[in-house]
GROMACS .gro file of C-alpha atoms in nm:
model
  510
    1MET     CA    1   0.085  -7.514  -1.859
    2SER     CA    2   0.376  -7.349  -1.980
    3ASP     CA    3   0.652  -7.280  -1.759
    4ALA     CA    4   0.804  -6.949  -1.883
    5PHE     CA    5   0.756  -6.624  -1.729
    6ALA     CA    6   0.465  -6.404  -1.851
    7THR     CA    7   0.733  -6.108  -1.978
    8PRO     CA    8   0.678  -5.799  -1.682
    9ALA     CA    9   0.557  -5.422  -1.785
   10PRO     CA   10   0.856  -5.155  -1.884
   11ARG     CA   11   0.845  -4.989  -1.526
   12ASN     CA   12   0.858  -4.668  -1.541
   13PRO     CA   13   1.166  -4.432  -1.378
   14ASP     CA   14   1.125  -4.372  -1.014
   15ARG     CA   15   1.310  -4.053  -1.033
   16ILE     CA   16   1.208  -3.720  -1.184
   17ASP     CA   17   1.253  -3.708  -1.555
   18LEU     CA   18   1.488  -3.368  -1.587
   19ALA     CA   19   1.486  -3.347  -1.978
   20THR     CA   20   1.080  -3.319  -1.913
   21PRO     CA   21   0.969  -2.943  -1.951
   22PRO     CA   22   0.795  -2.805  -1.652
   23VAL     CA   23   0.459  -2.701  -1.628
   24GLU     CA   24   0.370  -2.355  -1.691
   25GLY     CA   25   0.280  -2.164  -1.369
   26GLY     CA   26   0.360  -2.322  -1.055
   27CYS     CA   27   0.351  -2.115  -0.648
   28SER     CA   28   0.557  -1.825  -0.885
   29SER     CA   29   0.241  -1.795  -1.096
   30LYS     CA   30   0.007  -1.499  -1.031
   31ASP     CA   31  -0.169  -1.661  -1.359
   32THR     CA   32  -0.183  -2.043  -1.221
   33MET     CA   33  -0.323  -1.903  -0.862
   34ARG     CA   34  -0.576  -1.720  -0.986
   35ALA     CA   35  -0.698  -2.045  -1.207
   36ALA     CA   36  -0.627  -2.234  -0.887
   37ALA     CA   37  -0.821  -2.003  -0.688
   38GLU     CA   38  -1.141  -1.953  -0.962
   39LYS     CA   39  -1.166  -2.299  -0.994
   40ALA     CA   40  -1.175  -2.340  -0.589
   41GLY     CA   41  -1.480  -2.120  -0.550
   42LYS     CA   42  -1.326  -1.755  -0.510
   43GLY     CA   43  -1.402  -1.636  -0.869
   44GLU     CA   44  -1.685  -1.403  -0.698
   45VAL     CA   45  -1.366  -1.306  -0.433
   46LEU     CA   46  -1.121  -1.232  -0.766
   47ALA     CA   47  -1.392  -1.020  -0.981
   48ARG     CA   48  -1.470  -0.778  -0.709
   49TYR     CA   49  -1.110  -0.723  -0.640
   50GLU     CA   50  -1.074  -0.660  -0.969
   51ALA     CA   51  -1.316  -0.404  -1.031
   52ASP     CA   52  -1.231  -0.263  -0.699
   53TYR     CA   53  -0.889  -0.200  -0.725
   54PRO     CA   54  -0.852  -0.219  -1.102
   55LYS     CA   55  -0.478  -0.250  -1.247
   56GLY     CA   56  -0.355  -0.101  -1.551
   57PRO     CA   57  -0.152   0.013  -1.752
   58HIS     CA   58   0.030  -0.273  -1.673
   59ASP     CA   59  -0.061  -0.597  -1.401
   60GLN     CA   60   0.132  -0.457  -1.057
   61PRO     CA   61   0.357  -0.161  -0.935
   62GLN     CA   62   0.695  -0.325  -0.724
   63SER     CA   63   0.484  -0.217  -0.346
   64MET     CA   64   0.517  -0.501  -0.023
   65CYS     CA   65   0.323  -0.743  -0.006
   66PRO     CA   66  -0.052  -0.676   0.005
   67ALA     CA   67  -0.140  -0.882   0.325
   68PHE     CA   68   0.106  -0.643   0.550
   69GLY     CA   69  -0.203  -0.353   0.489
   70SER     CA   70  -0.450  -0.517   0.630
   71LEU     CA   71  -0.261  -0.722   0.896
   72ARG     CA   72  -0.133  -0.348   0.942
   73VAL     CA   73  -0.503  -0.221   1.042
   74GLY     CA   74  -0.618  -0.497   1.233
   75LEU     CA   75  -0.256  -0.519   1.497
   76ARG     CA   76  -0.348  -0.138   1.501
   77MET     CA   77  -0.690  -0.166   1.670
   78ARG     CA   78  -0.751  -0.266   2.013
   79ARG     CA   79  -0.959  -0.548   2.182
   80THR     CA   80  -0.876  -0.700   1.764
   81ALA     CA   81  -0.674  -1.072   1.750
   82THR     CA   82  -0.531  -1.164   1.350
   83ILE     CA   83  -0.483  -1.459   1.227
   84LEU     CA   84  -0.270  -1.559   0.976
   85SER     CA   85  -0.300  -1.879   0.728
   86GLY     CA   86  -0.075  -1.887   0.465
   87SER     CA   87   0.316  -2.064   0.365
   88ALA     CA   88   0.489  -1.952   0.674
   89CYS     CA   89   0.754  -1.817   0.505
   90CYS     CA   90   0.446  -1.523   0.424
   91VAL     CA   91   0.351  -1.532   0.754
   92TYR     CA   92   0.724  -1.440   0.878
   93GLY     CA   93   0.803  -1.162   0.629
   94LEU     CA   94   0.451  -1.030   0.764
   95THR     CA   95   0.536  -1.081   1.131
   96PHE     CA   96   0.884  -0.932   1.081
   97THR     CA   97   0.751  -0.639   0.916
   98SER     CA   98   0.463  -0.549   1.168
   99HIS     CA   99   0.646  -0.580   1.443
  100PHE     CA  100   0.903  -0.371   1.231
  101TYR     CA  101   0.671  -0.095   1.218
  102GLY     CA  102   0.533  -0.077   1.576
  103ALA     CA  103   0.299  -0.330   1.640
  104ARG     CA  104   0.320  -0.465   1.976
  105ARG     CA  105   0.076  -0.756   1.986
  106SER     CA  106   0.130  -1.144   1.936
  107VAL     CA  107   0.004  -1.275   1.497
  108GLY     CA  108  -0.191  -1.630   1.536
  109TYR     CA  109  -0.060  -1.811   1.272
  110VAL     CA  110  -0.222  -2.182   1.164
  111PRO     CA  111   0.006  -2.372   0.952
  112PHE     CA  112  -0.053  -2.614   0.706
  113SER     CA  113   0.070  -2.906   0.502
  114SER     CA  114  -0.001  -3.044   0.154
  115GLU     CA  115  -0.235  -3.315   0.306
  116THR     CA  116  -0.430  -3.039   0.537
  117LEU     CA  117  -0.453  -2.808   0.241
  118VAL     CA  118  -0.601  -3.073   0.013
  119THR     CA  119  -0.846  -3.292   0.257
  120GLY     CA  120  -1.009  -2.946   0.424
  121LYS     CA  121  -0.831  -3.022   0.738
  122LEU     CA  122  -0.667  -2.670   0.698
  123TYR     CA  123  -1.019  -2.555   0.735
  124GLU     CA  124  -1.095  -2.695   1.067
  125ASP     CA  125  -0.809  -2.647   1.225
  126ILE     CA  126  -0.882  -2.258   1.176
  127ARG     CA  127  -1.164  -2.307   1.306
  128ASP     CA  128  -1.057  -2.468   1.625
  129ALA     CA  129  -0.797  -2.189   1.669
  130VAL     CA  130  -1.101  -1.931   1.584
  131HIS     CA  131  -1.303  -2.125   1.874
  132GLU     CA  132  -0.983  -2.147   2.079
  133MET     CA  133  -0.897  -1.832   2.067
  134ALA     CA  134  -1.315  -1.611   2.116
  135ASP     CA  135  -1.263  -1.481   2.466
  136PRO     CA  136  -1.497  -1.171   2.501
  137ALA     CA  137  -1.248  -1.085   2.828
  138LEU     CA  138  -0.985  -1.012   2.565
  139TYR     CA  139  -1.119  -0.967   2.232
  140ASP     CA  140  -1.416  -0.740   2.113
  141THR     CA  141  -1.268  -0.911   1.707
  142ILE     CA  142  -1.081  -1.169   1.573
  143VAL     CA  143  -0.998  -1.116   1.240
  144VAL     CA  144  -0.878  -1.454   0.988
  145THR     CA  145  -0.680  -1.384   0.681
  146ASN     CA  146  -0.649  -1.630   0.364
  147LEU     CA  147  -0.321  -1.569   0.184
  148CYS     CA  148  -0.228  -1.683  -0.152
  149VAL     CA  149  -0.184  -2.050  -0.083
  150PRO     CA  150  -0.517  -2.088   0.093
  151THR     CA  151  -0.694  -1.810  -0.153
  152ALA     CA  152  -0.539  -2.038  -0.432
  153SER     CA  153  -0.709  -2.331  -0.234
  154GLY     CA  154  -1.023  -2.254  -0.197
  155VAL     CA  155  -1.004  -2.246   0.230
  156PRO     CA  156  -1.386  -2.094   0.290
  157LEU     CA  157  -1.336  -1.834   0.536
  158GLN     CA  158  -1.683  -1.734   0.510
  159GLY     CA  159  -1.820  -2.081   0.674
  160LEU     CA  160  -1.612  -1.980   0.979
  161PRO     CA  161  -1.971  -1.812   1.255
  162LYS     CA  162  -1.943  -1.515   1.238
  163ALA     CA  163  -1.928  -1.465   1.652
  164ILE     CA  164  -1.803  -1.693   1.891
  165ASN     CA  165  -1.916  -1.596   2.286
  166GLY     CA  166  -1.944  -1.256   2.147
  167VAL     CA  167  -1.629  -1.208   1.991
  168ARG     CA  168  -1.724  -1.111   1.644
  169ILE     CA  169  -1.540  -1.331   1.370
  170ILE     CA  170  -1.448  -1.168   1.014
  171GLY     CA  171  -1.261  -1.417   0.717
  172ILE     CA  172  -1.075  -1.247   0.439
  173ASP     CA  173  -0.899  -1.317   0.131
  174VAL     CA  174  -0.565  -1.093   0.074
  175PRO     CA  175  -0.388  -1.343  -0.211
  176GLY     CA  176  -0.099  -1.119  -0.344
  177PHE     CA  177  -0.219  -1.180  -0.680
  178GLY     CA  178  -0.570  -0.999  -0.731
  179ILE     CA  179  -0.518  -0.688  -0.483
  180PRO     CA  180  -0.237  -0.479  -0.619
  181THR     CA  181  -0.097  -0.272  -0.306
  182HIS     CA  182  -0.102  -0.334   0.036
  183ALA     CA  183  -0.255   0.058   0.022
  184GLU     CA  184  -0.614  -0.117  -0.107
  185ALA     CA  185  -0.554  -0.369   0.106
  186LYS     CA  186  -0.601  -0.159   0.422
  187ASP     CA  187  -0.961  -0.114   0.265
  188VAL     CA  188  -1.054  -0.520   0.199
  189LEU     CA  189  -1.063  -0.523   0.611
  190ALA     CA  190  -1.142  -0.162   0.623
  191GLY     CA  191  -1.466  -0.238   0.448
  192ALA     CA  192  -1.510  -0.576   0.591
  193MET     CA  193  -1.522  -0.459   0.926
  194LEU     CA  194  -1.773  -0.156   0.821
  195ALA     CA  195  -1.992  -0.413   0.660
  196TYR     CA  196  -2.040  -0.578   1.005
  197ALA     CA  197  -2.052  -0.285   1.185
  198ARG     CA  198  -2.329  -0.174   0.951
  199LYS     CA  199  -2.514  -0.478   0.995
  200GLU     CA  200  -2.512  -0.487   1.332
  201ALA     CA  201  -2.640  -0.129   1.378
  202SER     CA  202  -2.981  -0.258   1.094
  203GLN     CA  203  -3.072  -0.501   1.377
  204GLY     CA  204  -3.037  -0.303   1.731
  205PRO     CA  205  -2.938  -0.060   1.968
  206VAL     CA  206  -2.518  -0.080   1.998
  207ALA     CA  207  -2.246   0.025   2.239
  208ALA     CA  208  -2.206   0.436   2.178
  209PRO     CA  209  -1.894   0.578   2.125
  210SER     CA  210  -1.670   0.667   2.406
  211HIS     CA  211  -1.630   1.000   2.269
  212ARG     CA  212  -2.003   1.180   2.103
  213PRO     CA  213  -1.934   1.532   1.954
  214ASP     CA  214  -2.278   1.733   1.939
  215ARG     CA  215  -2.245   1.840   1.632
  216PRO     CA  216  -2.302   1.660   1.346
  217THR     CA  217  -1.917   1.477   1.242
  218ILE     CA  218  -1.770   1.413   0.900
  219THR     CA  219  -1.568   1.095   0.873
  220LEU     CA  220  -1.266   1.137   0.794
  221LEU     CA  221  -1.089   0.807   0.532
  222GLY     CA  222  -0.763   0.719   0.525
  223GLU     CA  223  -0.519   0.718   0.807
  224MET     CA  224  -0.306   1.013   0.840
  225PHE     CA  225  -0.060   1.225   1.051
  226PRO     CA  226  -0.258   1.301   1.400
  227VAL     CA  227  -0.219   1.690   1.376
  228ASP     CA  228  -0.389   1.663   1.058
  229PRO     CA  229  -0.760   1.527   1.192
  230VAL     CA  230  -0.731   1.820   1.445
  231GLY     CA  231  -0.670   2.051   1.183
  232ILE     CA  232  -0.955   1.953   0.936
  233GLY     CA  233  -1.138   1.954   1.308
  234GLN     CA  234  -1.063   2.330   1.345
  235MET     CA  235  -1.167   2.380   1.012
  236LEU     CA  236  -1.515   2.187   1.028
  237GLU     CA  237  -1.593   2.424   1.373
  238PRO     CA  238  -1.705   2.749   1.189
  239LEU     CA  239  -1.960   2.475   0.978
  240GLY     CA  240  -2.169   2.349   1.285
  241LEU     CA  241  -1.936   2.035   1.199
  242ALA     CA  242  -1.697   1.841   1.364
  243ALA     CA  243  -1.449   1.614   1.258
  244GLY     CA  244  -1.545   1.255   1.315
  245PRO     CA  245  -1.328   0.877   1.293
  246VAL     CA  246  -1.051   0.819   1.059
  247VAL     CA  247  -1.115   0.476   0.895
  248PRO     CA  248  -0.924   0.266   0.967
  249THR     CA  249  -1.047   0.300   1.286
  250ARG     CA  250  -0.873   0.229   1.647
  251GLU     CA  251  -1.138  -0.007   1.784
  252TRP     CA  252  -1.469  -0.181   1.723
  253ARG     CA  253  -1.688   0.074   1.852
  254GLU     CA  254  -1.558   0.393   1.636
  255LEU     CA  255  -1.707   0.218   1.334
  256TYR     CA  256  -2.044   0.272   1.459
  257SER     CA  257  -1.980   0.658   1.505
  258ALA     CA  258  -1.771   0.608   1.203
  259LEU     CA  259  -2.099   0.538   1.008
  260ASP     CA  260  -2.320   0.777   1.204
  261CYS     CA  261  -2.230   1.111   0.994
  262ALA     CA  262  -2.290   1.353   0.750
  263ALA     CA  263  -2.085   1.312   0.523
  264VAL     CA  264  -1.770   1.130   0.410
  265ALA     CA  265  -1.441   1.290   0.373
  266ALA     CA  266  -1.212   1.028   0.135
  267ILE     CA  267  -0.891   1.202   0.228
  268HIS     CA  268  -0.752   0.846   0.014
  269PRO     CA  269  -0.867   0.826  -0.270
  270PHE     CA  270  -0.875   0.400  -0.321
  271TYR     CA  271  -1.077   0.312  -0.012
  272THR     CA  272  -1.363   0.199  -0.276
  273ALA     CA  273  -1.545  -0.094  -0.052
  274SER     CA  274  -1.527   0.127   0.229
  275VAL     CA  275  -1.717   0.386  -0.016
  276ARG     CA  276  -1.943   0.126  -0.052
  277GLU     CA  277  -2.071   0.054   0.243
  278PHE     CA  278  -2.094   0.405   0.278
  279ASP     CA  279  -2.296   0.440   0.003
  280HIS     CA  280  -2.518   0.156   0.114
  281ALA     CA  281  -2.570   0.401   0.465
  282GLY     CA  282  -2.639   0.692   0.254
  283ARG     CA  283  -2.359   0.915   0.310
  284PRO     CA  284  -2.239   1.182   0.073
  285VAL     CA  285  -1.828   1.096  -0.018
  286ILE     CA  286  -1.633   1.437  -0.065
  287GLY     CA  287  -1.266   1.363  -0.303
  288SER     CA  288  -0.969   1.559  -0.214
  289ALA     CA  289  -0.874   1.745   0.104
  290PRO     CA  290  -0.801   2.061   0.247
  291VAL     CA  291  -0.502   2.049   0.153
  292GLY     CA  292  -0.317   2.384   0.015
  293ALA     CA  293  -0.519   2.729  -0.058
  294ASP     CA  294  -0.667   2.609  -0.346
  295GLY     CA  295  -0.757   2.333  -0.229
  296THR     CA  296  -0.934   2.398   0.118
  297ALA     CA  297  -1.153   2.607  -0.056
  298ALA     CA  298  -1.236   2.358  -0.296
  299TRP     CA  299  -1.300   2.106  -0.006
  300LEU     CA  300  -1.471   2.360   0.203
  301ASP     CA  301  -1.694   2.448  -0.065
  302ALA     CA  302  -1.764   2.060  -0.151
  303ILE     CA  303  -1.875   1.976   0.293
  304GLY     CA  304  -2.097   2.308   0.290
  305ALA     CA  305  -2.276   2.127  -0.018
  306ALA     CA  306  -2.296   1.787   0.083
  307CYS     CA  307  -2.471   1.896   0.440
  308GLY     CA  308  -2.637   2.177   0.357
  309ILE     CA  309  -2.428   2.484   0.520
  310LYS     CA  310  -2.507   2.833   0.442
  311GLN     CA  311  -2.285   2.931   0.164
  312SER     CA  312  -2.167   3.262   0.339
  313ILE     CA  313  -2.095   3.113   0.599
  314VAL     CA  314  -1.853   2.871   0.424
  315ASP     CA  315  -1.772   3.165   0.255
  316THR     CA  316  -1.698   3.298   0.605
  317ALA     CA  317  -1.472   3.017   0.718
  318LYS     CA  318  -1.328   2.998   0.377
  319ASP     CA  319  -1.162   3.372   0.398
  320GLY     CA  320  -1.024   3.366   0.737
  321PHE     CA  321  -0.861   2.972   0.647
  322VAL     CA  322  -0.751   3.022   0.346
  323ALA     CA  323  -0.586   3.372   0.425
  324ALA     CA  324  -0.392   3.172   0.702
  325ILE     CA  325  -0.247   2.914   0.489
  326ARG     CA  326  -0.117   3.165   0.236
  327ALA     CA  327   0.066   3.336   0.460
  328ALA     CA  328   0.217   3.013   0.603
  329LEU     CA  329   0.297   2.906   0.208
  330ALA     CA  330   0.427   3.193   0.170
  331ALA     CA  331   0.645   3.206   0.466
  332ASN     CA  332   0.807   2.868   0.447
  333PRO     CA  333   0.871   2.912   0.020
  334ILE     CA  334   1.025   2.607  -0.173
  335LYS     CA  335   1.236   2.629  -0.465
  336GLY     CA  336   1.312   2.396  -0.694
  337ARG     CA  337   1.247   2.103  -0.921
  338ILE     CA  338   1.087   1.805  -0.705
  339THR     CA  339   0.972   1.456  -0.840
  340VAL     CA  340   0.679   1.258  -0.594
  341SER     CA  341   0.634   0.893  -0.656
  342GLY     CA  342   0.537   0.673  -0.372
  343TYR     CA  343   0.240   0.387  -0.225
  344GLU     CA  344   0.034   0.566   0.050
  345GLY     CA  345  -0.239   0.761  -0.140
  346SER     CA  346  -0.139   1.074  -0.039
  347GLU     CA  347   0.121   1.144  -0.410
  348LEU     CA  348  -0.162   1.392  -0.521
  349LEU     CA  349  -0.207   1.605  -0.280
  350VAL     CA  350   0.151   1.643  -0.118
  351ALA     CA  351   0.259   1.794  -0.513
  352ARG     CA  352  -0.077   1.988  -0.464
  353LEU     CA  353   0.122   2.162  -0.144
  354LEU     CA  354   0.427   2.173  -0.309
  355ILE     CA  355   0.346   2.357  -0.621
  356GLU     CA  356   0.143   2.595  -0.375
  357SER     CA  357   0.482   2.638  -0.155
  358GLY     CA  358   0.617   2.742  -0.519
  359ALA     CA  359   0.823   2.394  -0.610
  360ASP     CA  360   0.828   2.337  -0.965
  361VAL     CA  361   0.667   1.938  -0.942
  362PRO     CA  362   0.673   1.800  -1.309
  363TYR     CA  363   0.599   1.426  -1.201
  364VAL     CA  364   0.385   1.241  -1.014
  365GLY     CA  365   0.361   0.850  -0.995
  366THR     CA  366   0.164   0.693  -0.712
  367ALA     CA  367   0.119   0.276  -0.702
  368CYS     CA  368  -0.267   0.306  -0.620
  369PRO     CA  369  -0.548   0.386  -0.905
  370LYS     CA  370  -0.751   0.685  -1.036
  371THR     CA  371  -1.049   0.703  -0.856
  372ARG     CA  372  -1.346   0.957  -0.885
  373TRP     CA  373  -1.222   1.082  -0.551
  374SER     CA  374  -0.907   1.163  -0.639
  375GLU     CA  375  -1.018   1.376  -0.989
  376PRO     CA  376  -1.046   1.703  -0.851
  377ASP     CA  377  -0.623   1.690  -0.735
  378ARG     CA  378  -0.612   1.522  -1.163
  379VAL     CA  379  -0.761   1.842  -1.270
  380TRP     CA  380  -0.550   2.089  -1.044
  381LEU     CA  381  -0.228   1.861  -1.033
  382GLU     CA  382  -0.254   1.880  -1.524
  383ALA     CA  383  -0.397   2.265  -1.542
  384LYS     CA  384  -0.067   2.267  -1.392
  385GLY     CA  385   0.160   2.047  -1.621
  386VAL     CA  386   0.200   1.790  -1.425
  387ARG     CA  387   0.239   1.458  -1.531
  388ILE     CA  388   0.053   1.217  -1.303
  389GLN     CA  389   0.177   0.830  -1.390
  390TYR     CA  390  -0.114   0.633  -1.193
  391ARG     CA  391   0.021   0.294  -1.082
  392ALA     CA  392   0.328   0.320  -1.137
  393SER     CA  393   0.592   0.111  -1.121
  394LEU     CA  394   0.970   0.149  -1.048
  395GLU     CA  395   1.086   0.183  -1.355
  396GLN     CA  396   0.846   0.512  -1.416
  397ASP     CA  397   0.933   0.682  -1.134
  398ILE     CA  398   1.340   0.620  -1.234
  399ALA     CA  399   1.283   0.713  -1.564
  400ALA     CA  400   1.073   1.067  -1.460
  401VAL     CA  401   1.394   1.106  -1.215
  402GLU     CA  402   1.666   1.055  -1.523
  403GLU     CA  403   1.408   1.254  -1.750
  404TYR     CA  404   1.367   1.540  -1.524
  405ARG     CA  405   1.657   1.496  -1.363
  406PRO     CA  406   1.510   1.731  -1.000
  407ASP     CA  407   1.612   1.898  -0.749
  408LEU     CA  408   1.495   1.679  -0.526
  409ALA     CA  409   1.344   1.323  -0.582
  410ILE     CA  410   1.096   1.232  -0.319
  411GLY     CA  411   0.978   0.865  -0.356
  412THR     CA  412   0.996   0.488  -0.262
  413THR     CA  413   1.318   0.333  -0.092
  414PRO     CA  414   1.461   0.182  -0.447
  415VAL     CA  415   1.366   0.537  -0.601
  416VAL     CA  416   1.606   0.710  -0.370
  417GLN     CA  417   1.869   0.488  -0.389
  418HIS     CA  418   1.917   0.574  -0.742
  419ALA     CA  419   1.867   0.936  -0.708
  420LYS     CA  420   2.120   0.954  -0.470
  421SER     CA  421   2.362   0.726  -0.690
  422GLU     CA  422   2.311   0.979  -0.987
  423ALA     CA  423   2.408   1.244  -0.664
  424ILE     CA  424   2.034   1.374  -0.640
  425PRO     CA  425   1.932   1.425  -0.300
  426ALA     CA  426   1.632   1.252  -0.226
  427LEU     CA  427   1.350   1.172   0.043
  428TYR     CA  428   1.187   0.869   0.127
  429PHE     CA  429   0.835   0.923   0.115
  430THR     CA  430   0.653   0.668   0.388
  431ASN     CA  431   0.892   0.861   0.657
  432LEU     CA  432   0.988   1.151   0.581
  433ILE     CA  433   0.665   1.271   0.374
  434SER     CA  434   0.349   1.123   0.517
  435ALA     CA  435   0.510   1.177   0.866
  436ARG     CA  436   0.381   1.529   0.894
  437PRO     CA  437   0.093   1.736   0.857
  438LEU     CA  438  -0.032   1.826   0.521
  439MET     CA  439  -0.397   1.945   0.535
  440GLY     CA  440  -0.497   2.303   0.661
  441VAL     CA  441  -0.231   2.598   0.833
  442ALA     CA  442  -0.065   2.326   1.008
  443GLY     CA  443   0.002   2.175   0.672
  444ALA     CA  444   0.127   2.479   0.428
  445GLY     CA  445   0.424   2.475   0.613
  446SER     CA  446   0.530   2.163   0.730
  447LEU     CA  447   0.729   2.043   0.436
  448ALA     CA  448   0.916   2.296   0.394
  449LEU     CA  449   1.161   2.251   0.677
  450VAL     CA  450   1.221   1.907   0.552
  451VAL     CA  451   1.234   1.942   0.208
  452ASN     CA  452   1.459   2.297   0.219
  453ALA     CA  453   1.720   2.120   0.381
  454ALA     CA  454   1.704   1.825   0.163
  455LEU     CA  455   1.812   2.043  -0.118
  456ALA     CA  456   2.056   2.226   0.088
  457ASN     CA  457   2.218   1.891   0.031
  458GLN     CA  458   2.344   1.971  -0.309
  459ASP     CA  459   2.697   2.068  -0.284
  460ARG     CA  460   2.751   1.764   0.006
  461PHE     CA  461   2.611   1.478  -0.300
  462ASN     CA  462   2.833   1.660  -0.581
  463LYS     CA  463   3.167   1.643  -0.340
  464MET     CA  464   3.106   1.263  -0.192
  465GLN     CA  465   3.018   1.189  -0.599
  466SER     CA  466   3.334   1.354  -0.672
  467PHE     CA  467   3.547   1.162  -0.414
  468PHE     CA  468   3.380   0.813  -0.454
  469ASP     CA  469   3.314   0.870  -0.840
  470GLY     CA  470   3.478   0.547  -1.045
  471VAL     CA  471   3.448   0.302  -0.716
  472GLY     CA  472   3.222   0.047  -0.639
  473ALA     CA  473   3.094   0.044  -1.024
  474ASP     CA  474   3.225  -0.196  -1.294
  475GLU     CA  475   3.536  -0.406  -1.263
  476ASN     CA  476   3.607  -0.174  -0.994
  477ALA     CA  477   3.312  -0.318  -0.742
  478GLY     CA  478   3.375  -0.555  -0.427
  479ILE     CA  479   3.644  -0.468  -0.151
  480TRP     CA  480   4.049  -0.500  -0.331
  481ARG     CA  481   4.378  -0.473  -0.207
  482ASP     CA  482   4.462  -0.283  -0.499
  483THR     CA  483   4.254  -0.073  -0.723
  484PRO     CA  484   4.206  -0.311  -1.030
  485VAL     CA  485   4.336  -0.192  -1.363
  486ASP     CA  486   4.107  -0.239  -1.684
  487ARG     CA  487   4.284  -0.526  -1.941
  488PRO     CA  488   4.107  -0.392  -2.301
  489GLU     CA  489   4.353  -0.660  -2.474
  490PHE     CA  490   4.271  -0.902  -2.257
  491LYS     CA  491   3.886  -0.886  -2.313
  492LYS     CA  492   3.898  -0.824  -2.683
  493LYS     CA  493   4.193  -1.117  -2.699
  494TYR     CA  494   3.882  -1.350  -2.468
  495ALA     CA  495   3.617  -1.228  -2.688
  496ALA     CA  496   3.813  -1.336  -3.032
  497ARG     CA  497   3.830  -1.697  -2.863
  498MET     CA  498   3.507  -1.704  -2.731
  499VAL     CA  499   3.442  -1.697  -3.080
  500GLY     CA  500   3.646  -1.962  -3.233
  501LEU     CA  501   3.526  -2.205  -2.981
  502ASN     CA  502   3.175  -2.112  -3.036
  503LYS     CA  503   3.269  -2.150  -3.390
  504SER     CA  504   3.426  -2.548  -3.346
  505ALA     CA  505   3.136  -2.656  -3.119
  506GLU     CA  506   2.845  -2.584  -3.388
  507ALA     CA  507   3.090  -2.778  -3.665
  508ILE     CA  508   3.107  -3.046  -3.402
  509GLY     CA  509   2.734  -3.025  -3.419
  510SER     CA  510   2.630  -3.095  -3.738
   0.00000   0.00000   0.00000
């Protein structure tokens, strides 16, 4: 037997080899996340999202996390609890934004670690949380939402019980790599709730809504200013119809009433999953909206045709409302060139109203996709010479501002910021345009006040630009005791020195 020790095998280093090139993907890669989700069994869900919410012409507009949309829908519903499953930073950002927008209730959160995610314990934790919260005295529904990482890991929310103690359980996946905008995420939850309610109604009697009109109703699809459903109801009354619930609804039983309608008005045209449920229920869906004189006339014709109303009755209603709208538009004219962009889904409708008010609108950008429900608006706008950009990126919206140099830019926060930096008056679409009526007579003059006030600010912008010219830009950026003086000779000398150093480095390396 030899006394010599065996030579040990070479040992791998305990530290990370920083020279090794990083693996492509990771948490920041949508492609990697999507591939992981498909491998984990979420391929069918992602394929449906891809069909419902097509991307392009580029990948995805710059918008807030899509899950904000579905979260907002759930938080606005009475007797509805919300549970999020995702990274802590994502949950923090979503809840902060939701409360900033007025949510007044708590959001449930099921945290996870690498171990619970990999072993499947996260699903068990979610199931335990749902059982703990399912109190019929407090809730009609509990919505559980997978964010990016749980979706990519295949956490199977579809395996949760459909109901616990009479409380409905709805699980949805809302990954940022599968749904382009937060507007469309509203449809994910609204569609899931309609599907659940439709199945309940098909199995037997359901709870009656708190208010039930004595006439056939038109369900309104898409969030809108509260005055708009009232105005739409007034326009429907001469046709023997009434305005039904607005989807997304504010309480569960309204879903039954929404399904029990004569027709559906797709005011916002991107609710594809919701439209599918109405199709299954046999309800016709009408696109566009009663915006402006032309839009209102065409919309009332479409409603009459869908509901079998005599054309003479429709024409009488049109004569009265269209004349009143034309008078309101004439009394509140808007003069000036205006570009419009946003991510709410009503951008094309706003452009129509502005044009009928007298404005020149050369460009409309929307983060939402092109659908058949917005086709009447596209045809009308393009006939007026408007360029429409679906799935508009921030770069495209800013390029439109630069190209057309409008008197007013209506858009998202960064578009507004860019326009104002160019001394162009601008208005934030969500807070200043969406937060007012657009439909019927009430909508005809609603934009003029805020738009004309903004247009009148051009002189103020010119004075501010002149006063602050050169401040905070280039070498003057920041706060200085003495204004920096540009030294081009120093820059030239330093640049020549760097060229020499680079040549020396190349010589040594060779």
